[in-house]
């Protein structure tokens, strides 16, 4: 039983570019949340997807957008990259919208140069 | 805005000593979760507390949720080198979890 898988594991982009990160939730999970973790900080909630719709959103600009597919996998898109977007992007999945144990993926390390 | 703070930020202990990290929220939480993140790894769920004053134990780990549901603690008895990592609390307000700043634990053999 695969856990949460994210791709790619590492990525280097140039300021101003756009990036798409991907996440496959744990089998049986239908809710996907995305987090940004800067070095030495706790994860910051970006948004959550359930039933292919964005249900909750943290304090992130519109440059951050996402999508959830019918198979529950999800994408995180970031436009007009800034140096400050460099971070570990974590995807977490759980079953249903009610608070339950969340399983995190290994993350995508994004570096913006 | 909502803030979840943890203290201490760093803790170095000799193997066998006890360790405690404290989590404090600026607002009342509906529940709180604790995660452990090893260096270079991702957060791994440890436990969820829901009730006011709740105490849960997992072997050497004891988790507590405050009576006012605004603070929580994690206590590790007789630390081992395998306990090394950063411990995060994540408090839920509304439908969103707010992660704390984390406590990085180093265990000296």
PDB file of C-alpha atoms in Angstrom:
ATOM      1  CA  UNK A   1       0.000   0.000   0.000  1.00  0.00           C
ATOM      2  CA  UNK A   2       1.708   3.121  -1.241  1.00  0.00           C
ATOM      3  CA  UNK A   3       1.615   6.111   1.030  1.00  0.00           C
ATOM      4  CA  UNK A   4       1.459   9.675  -0.210  1.00  0.00           C
ATOM      5  CA  UNK A   5       3.715  10.158  -3.205  1.00  0.00           C
ATOM      6  CA  UNK A   6       4.938  13.473  -4.523  1.00  0.00           C
ATOM      7  CA  UNK A   7       6.815  14.414  -7.646  1.00  0.00           C
ATOM      8  CA  UNK A   8       9.304  15.677  -8.413  1.00  0.00           C
ATOM      9  CA  UNK A   9      11.469  15.349  -5.300  1.00  0.00           C
ATOM     10  CA  UNK A  10      13.659  18.303  -6.184  1.00  0.00           C
ATOM     11  CA  UNK A  11      13.196  21.190  -8.594  1.00  0.00           C
ATOM     12  CA  UNK A  12      15.145  24.305  -9.517  1.00  0.00           C
ATOM     13  CA  UNK A  13      13.306  27.156 -11.216  1.00  0.00           C
ATOM     14  CA  UNK A  14      14.138  30.690 -12.231  1.00  0.00           C
ATOM     15  CA  UNK A  15      12.382  33.693 -10.744  1.00  0.00           C
ATOM     16  CA  UNK A  16       9.266  34.521 -12.755  1.00  0.00           C
ATOM     17  CA  UNK A  17       8.718  30.994 -14.003  1.00  0.00           C
ATOM     18  CA  UNK A  18       5.787  28.750 -13.249  1.00  0.00           C
ATOM     19  CA  UNK A  19       5.901  25.368 -11.523  1.00  0.00           C
ATOM     20  CA  UNK A  20       3.541  22.414 -11.092  1.00  0.00           C
ATOM     21  CA  UNK A  21       3.940  19.945  -8.257  1.00  0.00           C
ATOM     22  CA  UNK A  22       2.051  16.659  -8.090  1.00  0.00           C
ATOM     23  CA  UNK A  23       0.655  14.522  -5.294  1.00  0.00           C
ATOM     24  CA  UNK A  24      -1.000  11.113  -5.152  1.00  0.00           C
ATOM     25  CA  UNK A  25      -2.810  10.517  -1.870  1.00  0.00           C
ATOM     26  CA  UNK A  26      -2.656   7.388   0.206  1.00  0.00           C
ATOM     27  CA  UNK A  27      -4.982   4.662  -0.981  1.00  0.00           C
ATOM     28  CA  UNK A  28      -8.465   5.228   0.398  1.00  0.00           C
ATOM     29  CA  UNK A  29      -7.926   8.920   1.071  1.00  0.00           C
ATOM     30  CA  UNK A  30      -9.977  11.548  -0.708  1.00  0.00           C
ATOM     31  CA  UNK A  31      -8.782  14.800   0.843  1.00  0.00           C
ATOM     32  CA  UNK A  32      -5.506  16.465  -0.073  1.00  0.00           C
ATOM     33  CA  UNK A  33      -3.891  19.421   1.656  1.00  0.00           C
ATOM     34  CA  UNK A  34      -0.817  21.339   0.561  1.00  0.00           C
ATOM     35  CA  UNK A  35       1.703  22.959   2.877  1.00  0.00           C
ATOM     36  CA  UNK A  36       4.762  25.141   2.419  1.00  0.00           C
ATOM     37  CA  UNK A  37       7.634  24.548   4.836  1.00  0.00           C
ATOM     38  CA  UNK A  38      10.448  27.065   4.823  1.00  0.00           C
ATOM     39  CA  UNK A  39      13.759  25.991   6.296  1.00  0.00           C
ATOM     40  CA  UNK A  40      13.570  25.805  10.076  1.00  0.00           C
ATOM     41  CA  UNK A  41       9.855  26.591  10.152  1.00  0.00           C
ATOM     42  CA  UNK A  42       6.673  24.653  10.645  1.00  0.00           C
ATOM     43  CA  UNK A  43       4.482  23.768   7.667  1.00  0.00           C
ATOM     44  CA  UNK A  44       2.160  26.575   6.559  1.00  0.00           C
ATOM     45  CA  UNK A  45      -1.241  25.581   5.194  1.00  0.00           C
ATOM     46  CA  UNK A  46      -1.795  26.570   1.571  1.00  0.00           C
ATOM     47  CA  UNK A  47      -5.123  24.944   0.705  1.00  0.00           C
ATOM     48  CA  UNK A  48      -7.186  21.790   0.886  1.00  0.00           C
ATOM     49  CA  UNK A  49      -9.016  19.914  -1.851  1.00  0.00           C
ATOM     50  CA  UNK A  50     -11.975  17.630  -1.416  1.00  0.00           C
ATOM     51  CA  UNK A  51     -14.345  16.373  -4.100  1.00  0.00           C
ATOM     52  CA  UNK A  52     -12.276  18.226  -6.694  1.00  0.00           C
ATOM     53  CA  UNK A  53     -12.940  21.608  -5.098  1.00  0.00           C
ATOM     54  CA  UNK A  54     -10.807  23.940  -3.019  1.00  0.00           C
ATOM     55  CA  UNK A  55     -12.443  23.821   0.413  1.00  0.00           C
ATOM     56  CA  UNK A  56     -10.092  25.795   2.615  1.00  0.00           C
ATOM     57  CA  UNK A  57      -7.334  28.255   1.872  1.00  0.00           C
ATOM     58  CA  UNK A  58      -4.529  29.653   3.959  1.00  0.00           C
ATOM     59  CA  UNK A  59      -2.916  33.052   3.692  1.00  0.00           C
ATOM     60  CA  UNK A  60      -1.274  32.583   0.303  1.00  0.00           C
ATOM     61  CA  UNK A  61      -1.594  34.814  -2.776  1.00  0.00           C
ATOM     62  CA  UNK A  62      -3.517  33.888  -5.899  1.00  0.00           C
ATOM     63  CA  UNK A  63      -0.228  32.904  -7.545  1.00  0.00           C
ATOM     64  CA  UNK A  64      -0.768  29.637  -5.694  1.00  0.00           C
ATOM     65  CA  UNK A  65      -3.485  27.538  -7.260  1.00  0.00           C
ATOM     66  CA  UNK A  66      -4.371  23.918  -7.334  1.00  0.00           C
ATOM     67  CA  UNK A  67      -6.481  21.175  -8.738  1.00  0.00           C
ATOM     68  CA  UNK A  68      -7.817  17.820  -7.680  1.00  0.00           C
ATOM     69  CA  UNK A  69      -8.600  15.099 -10.173  1.00  0.00           C
ATOM     70  CA  UNK A  70     -11.348  12.446 -10.049  1.00  0.00           C
ATOM     71  CA  UNK A  71      -8.797   9.888  -8.821  1.00  0.00           C
ATOM     72  CA  UNK A  72      -8.102  12.243  -5.849  1.00  0.00           C
ATOM     73  CA  UNK A  73      -4.604  13.130  -6.991  1.00  0.00           C
ATOM     74  CA  UNK A  74      -3.746  16.791  -6.858  1.00  0.00           C
ATOM     75  CA  UNK A  75      -1.536  19.453  -8.360  1.00  0.00           C
ATOM     76  CA  UNK A  76      -0.121  22.626  -6.879  1.00  0.00           C
ATOM     77  CA  UNK A  77       0.703  25.407  -9.325  1.00  0.00           C
ATOM     78  CA  UNK A  78       2.738  28.459  -8.501  1.00  0.00           C
ATOM     79  CA  UNK A  79       2.989  31.300 -11.011  1.00  0.00           C
ATOM     80  CA  UNK A  80       5.470  34.142 -11.222  1.00  0.00           C
ATOM     81  CA  UNK A  81       7.898  32.469  -8.845  1.00  0.00           C
ATOM     82  CA  UNK A  82       9.696  34.589  -6.279  1.00  0.00           C
ATOM     83  CA  UNK A  83      12.921  33.808  -4.467  1.00  0.00           C
ATOM     84  CA  UNK A  84      10.853  33.569  -1.289  1.00  0.00           C
ATOM     85  CA  UNK A  85       8.880  30.666  -2.730  1.00  0.00           C
ATOM     86  CA  UNK A  86      11.902  28.437  -2.175  1.00  0.00           C
ATOM     87  CA  UNK A  87      10.749  25.829   0.322  1.00  0.00           C
ATOM     88  CA  UNK A  88       9.736  22.233   0.884  1.00  0.00           C
ATOM     89  CA  UNK A  89       6.208  21.713  -0.411  1.00  0.00           C
ATOM     90  CA  UNK A  90       4.359  18.993   1.420  1.00  0.00           C
ATOM     91  CA  UNK A  91       1.213  17.205   0.438  1.00  0.00           C
ATOM     92  CA  UNK A  92      -0.903  15.530   3.100  1.00  0.00           C
ATOM     93  CA  UNK A  93      -3.882  13.268   2.606  1.00  0.00           C
ATOM     94  CA  UNK A  94      -6.616  12.011   4.865  1.00  0.00           C
ATOM     95  CA  UNK A  95     -10.007  10.372   4.627  1.00  0.00           C
ATOM     96  CA  UNK A  96     -12.967  12.717   4.560  1.00  0.00           C
ATOM     97  CA  UNK A  97     -13.117  16.349   5.603  1.00  0.00           C
ATOM     98  CA  UNK A  98     -13.432  15.649   9.317  1.00  0.00           C
ATOM     99  CA  UNK A  99     -10.153  15.937  11.126  1.00  0.00           C
ATOM    100  CA  UNK A 100      -8.342  12.629  11.056  1.00  0.00           C
ATOM    101  CA  UNK A 101      -4.758  11.444  10.968  1.00  0.00           C
ATOM    102  CA  UNK A 102      -2.987  13.076   8.055  1.00  0.00           C
ATOM    103  CA  UNK A 103      -0.298  11.276   6.105  1.00  0.00           C
ATOM    104  CA  UNK A 104       2.419  13.433   4.601  1.00  0.00           C
ATOM    105  CA  UNK A 105       4.427  12.798   1.474  1.00  0.00           C
ATOM    106  CA  UNK A 106       8.176  13.199   1.316  1.00  0.00           C
ATOM    107  CA  UNK A 107       7.758  16.640  -0.196  1.00  0.00           C
ATOM    108  CA  UNK A 108       9.130  18.516  -3.174  1.00  0.00           C
ATOM    109  CA  UNK A 109      12.132  20.730  -2.504  1.00  0.00           C
ATOM    110  CA  UNK A 110      11.705  23.810  -4.706  1.00  0.00           C
ATOM    111  CA  UNK A 111      14.597  26.191  -5.180  1.00  0.00           C
ATOM    112  CA  UNK A 112      13.999  29.470  -6.993  1.00  0.00           C
ATOM    113  CA  UNK A 113      17.107  31.186  -8.305  1.00  0.00           C
TER     114      UNK A 113
ATOM    115  CA  UNK B   1      -4.280  36.212  13.250  1.00  0.00           C
ATOM    116  CA  UNK B   2      -4.080  32.694  14.532  1.00  0.00           C
ATOM    117  CA  UNK B   3      -0.692  31.793  16.008  1.00  0.00           C
ATOM    118  CA  UNK B   4       0.644  28.597  17.490  1.00  0.00           C
ATOM    119  CA  UNK B   5       3.903  28.938  19.350  1.00  0.00           C
ATOM    120  CA  UNK B   6       6.135  26.230  20.715  1.00  0.00           C
ATOM    121  CA  UNK B   7       8.847  26.368  23.319  1.00  0.00           C
ATOM    122  CA  UNK B   8      11.660  25.702  23.496  1.00  0.00           C
ATOM    123  CA  UNK B   9      12.843  26.107  19.907  1.00  0.00           C
ATOM    124  CA  UNK B  10      15.806  23.813  20.553  1.00  0.00           C
ATOM    125  CA  UNK B  11      16.557  21.268  23.271  1.00  0.00           C
ATOM    126  CA  UNK B  12      19.701  19.229  23.820  1.00  0.00           C
ATOM    127  CA  UNK B  13      19.443  16.392  26.345  1.00  0.00           C
ATOM    128  CA  UNK B  14      21.635  13.536  27.480  1.00  0.00           C
ATOM    129  CA  UNK B  15      20.288  10.148  26.543  1.00  0.00           C
ATOM    130  CA  UNK B  16      18.073   8.985  29.380  1.00  0.00           C
ATOM    131  CA  UNK B  17      16.942  12.459  30.407  1.00  0.00           C
ATOM    132  CA  UNK B  18      13.368  13.602  30.027  1.00  0.00           C
ATOM    133  CA  UNK B  19      12.147  16.133  27.456  1.00  0.00           C
ATOM    134  CA  UNK B  20       9.085  18.353  27.255  1.00  0.00           C
ATOM    135  CA  UNK B  21       7.838  20.681  24.542  1.00  0.00           C
ATOM    136  CA  UNK B  22       4.988  23.123  25.044  1.00  0.00           C
ATOM    137  CA  UNK B  23       2.498  24.394  22.510  1.00  0.00           C
ATOM    138  CA  UNK B  24       0.430  27.547  23.010  1.00  0.00           C
ATOM    139  CA  UNK B  25      -2.330  28.921  20.825  1.00  0.00           C
ATOM    140  CA  UNK B  26      -3.685  32.444  20.709  1.00  0.00           C
ATOM    141  CA  UNK B  27      -7.199  31.055  20.247  1.00  0.00           C
ATOM    142  CA  UNK B  28      -9.206  28.067  21.466  1.00  0.00           C
ATOM    143  CA  UNK B  29      -8.583  24.945  19.423  1.00  0.00           C
ATOM    144  CA  UNK B  30     -11.088  22.280  18.437  1.00  0.00           C
ATOM    145  CA  UNK B  31      -8.342  19.675  18.514  1.00  0.00           C
ATOM    146  CA  UNK B  32      -4.595  19.372  18.342  1.00  0.00           C
ATOM    147  CA  UNK B  33      -2.298  16.967  16.578  1.00  0.00           C
ATOM    148  CA  UNK B  34       1.371  16.209  17.172  1.00  0.00           C
ATOM    149  CA  UNK B  35       3.887  15.314  14.489  1.00  0.00           C
ATOM    150  CA  UNK B  36       7.535  14.274  14.440  1.00  0.00           C
ATOM    151  CA  UNK B  37       9.842  15.241  11.602  1.00  0.00           C
ATOM    152  CA  UNK B  38      13.251  13.650  11.322  1.00  0.00           C
ATOM    153  CA  UNK B  39      16.037  15.696   9.688  1.00  0.00           C
ATOM    154  CA  UNK B  40      15.475  15.648   5.941  1.00  0.00           C
ATOM    155  CA  UNK B  41      12.168  13.872   6.363  1.00  0.00           C
ATOM    156  CA  UNK B  42       8.505  14.708   6.409  1.00  0.00           C
ATOM    157  CA  UNK B  43       6.098  15.133   9.317  1.00  0.00           C
ATOM    158  CA  UNK B  44       4.802  11.862  10.728  1.00  0.00           C
ATOM    159  CA  UNK B  45       1.553  11.854  12.674  1.00  0.00           C
ATOM    160  CA  UNK B  46       1.889  10.892  16.338  1.00  0.00           C
ATOM    161  CA  UNK B  47      -1.467  11.572  17.964  1.00  0.00           C
ATOM    162  CA  UNK B  48      -4.627  13.683  18.057  1.00  0.00           C
ATOM    163  CA  UNK B  49      -6.185  15.160  21.208  1.00  0.00           C
ATOM    164  CA  UNK B  50      -9.755  16.397  21.181  1.00  0.00           C
ATOM    165  CA  UNK B  51     -11.143  16.704  24.705  1.00  0.00           C
ATOM    166  CA  UNK B  52     -10.360  19.391  27.260  1.00  0.00           C
ATOM    167  CA  UNK B  53      -7.794  18.085  29.749  1.00  0.00           C
ATOM    168  CA  UNK B  54      -7.190  14.930  27.718  1.00  0.00           C
ATOM    169  CA  UNK B  55      -4.042  12.931  28.418  1.00  0.00           C
ATOM    170  CA  UNK B  56      -2.801  10.180  26.128  1.00  0.00           C
ATOM    171  CA  UNK B  57       0.262   7.967  26.385  1.00  0.00           C
ATOM    172  CA  UNK B  58       2.273   6.149  23.776  1.00  0.00           C
ATOM    173  CA  UNK B  59       5.023   4.134  25.475  1.00  0.00           C
ATOM    174  CA  UNK B  60       7.487   6.808  26.696  1.00  0.00           C
ATOM    175  CA  UNK B  61       5.488   9.706  25.190  1.00  0.00           C
ATOM    176  CA  UNK B  62       2.768  11.529  27.142  1.00  0.00           C
ATOM    177  CA  UNK B  63       0.530  14.077  25.422  1.00  0.00           C
ATOM    178  CA  UNK B  64      -1.696  16.530  27.234  1.00  0.00           C
ATOM    179  CA  UNK B  65      -4.377  18.982  26.064  1.00  0.00           C
ATOM    180  CA  UNK B  66      -5.044  21.924  28.346  1.00  0.00           C
ATOM    181  CA  UNK B  67      -8.338  22.539  30.105  1.00  0.00           C
ATOM    182  CA  UNK B  68      -8.930  25.689  28.063  1.00  0.00           C
ATOM    183  CA  UNK B  69      -7.942  23.892  24.842  1.00  0.00           C
ATOM    184  CA  UNK B  70      -5.374  26.590  24.108  1.00  0.00           C
ATOM    185  CA  UNK B  71      -2.238  24.718  25.059  1.00  0.00           C
ATOM    186  CA  UNK B  72      -0.725  21.278  24.858  1.00  0.00           C
ATOM    187  CA  UNK B  73       2.443  19.478  25.828  1.00  0.00           C
ATOM    188  CA  UNK B  74       4.459  16.473  24.783  1.00  0.00           C
ATOM    189  CA  UNK B  75       6.658  14.793  27.369  1.00  0.00           C
ATOM    190  CA  UNK B  76       9.202  12.100  26.565  1.00  0.00           C
ATOM    191  CA  UNK B  77      10.521  10.008  29.431  1.00  0.00           C
ATOM    192  CA  UNK B  78      14.082   8.654  29.296  1.00  0.00           C
ATOM    193  CA  UNK B  79      14.969   9.907  25.833  1.00  0.00           C
ATOM    194  CA  UNK B  80      16.708   7.668  23.343  1.00  0.00           C
ATOM    195  CA  UNK B  81      18.763   8.575  20.275  1.00  0.00           C
ATOM    196  CA  UNK B  82      15.843   7.473  18.125  1.00  0.00           C
ATOM    197  CA  UNK B  83      13.806  10.373  19.557  1.00  0.00           C
ATOM    198  CA  UNK B  84      15.930  12.891  17.623  1.00  0.00           C
ATOM    199  CA  UNK B  85      13.889  15.167  15.380  1.00  0.00           C
ATOM    200  CA  UNK B  86      11.622  18.182  15.379  1.00  0.00           C
ATOM    201  CA  UNK B  87       8.284  17.889  17.140  1.00  0.00           C
ATOM    202  CA  UNK B  88       5.416  19.989  15.826  1.00  0.00           C
ATOM    203  CA  UNK B  89       2.013  20.597  17.247  1.00  0.00           C
ATOM    204  CA  UNK B  90      -0.802  21.460  14.838  1.00  0.00           C
ATOM    205  CA  UNK B  91      -3.857  23.102  16.286  1.00  0.00           C
ATOM    206  CA  UNK B  92      -7.182  23.136  14.513  1.00  0.00           C
ATOM    207  CA  UNK B  93      -9.327  26.277  14.386  1.00  0.00           C
ATOM    208  CA  UNK B  94     -12.316  26.203  12.085  1.00  0.00           C
ATOM    209  CA  UNK B  95     -11.373  23.801   9.298  1.00  0.00           C
ATOM    210  CA  UNK B  96      -7.702  24.689   9.196  1.00  0.00           C
ATOM    211  CA  UNK B  97      -4.675  23.331  11.004  1.00  0.00           C
ATOM    212  CA  UNK B  98      -1.998  25.755  12.162  1.00  0.00           C
ATOM    213  CA  UNK B  99       1.395  24.220  12.768  1.00  0.00           C
ATOM    214  CA  UNK B 100       3.552  25.401  15.613  1.00  0.00           C
ATOM    215  CA  UNK B 101       7.088  26.606  15.212  1.00  0.00           C
ATOM    216  CA  UNK B 102       8.477  23.233  16.299  1.00  0.00           C
ATOM    217  CA  UNK B 103      10.958  22.060  18.914  1.00  0.00           C
ATOM    218  CA  UNK B 104      14.146  20.489  17.640  1.00  0.00           C
ATOM    219  CA  UNK B 105      15.360  17.732  19.957  1.00  0.00           C
ATOM    220  CA  UNK B 106      18.966  16.555  20.013  1.00  0.00           C
ATOM    221  CA  UNK B 107      19.823  13.532  22.135  1.00  0.00           C
ATOM    222  CA  UNK B 108      23.456  13.186  23.151  1.00  0.00           C
ATOM    223  CA  UNK B 109      24.534   9.542  23.562  1.00  0.00           C
TER     224      UNK B 109
END
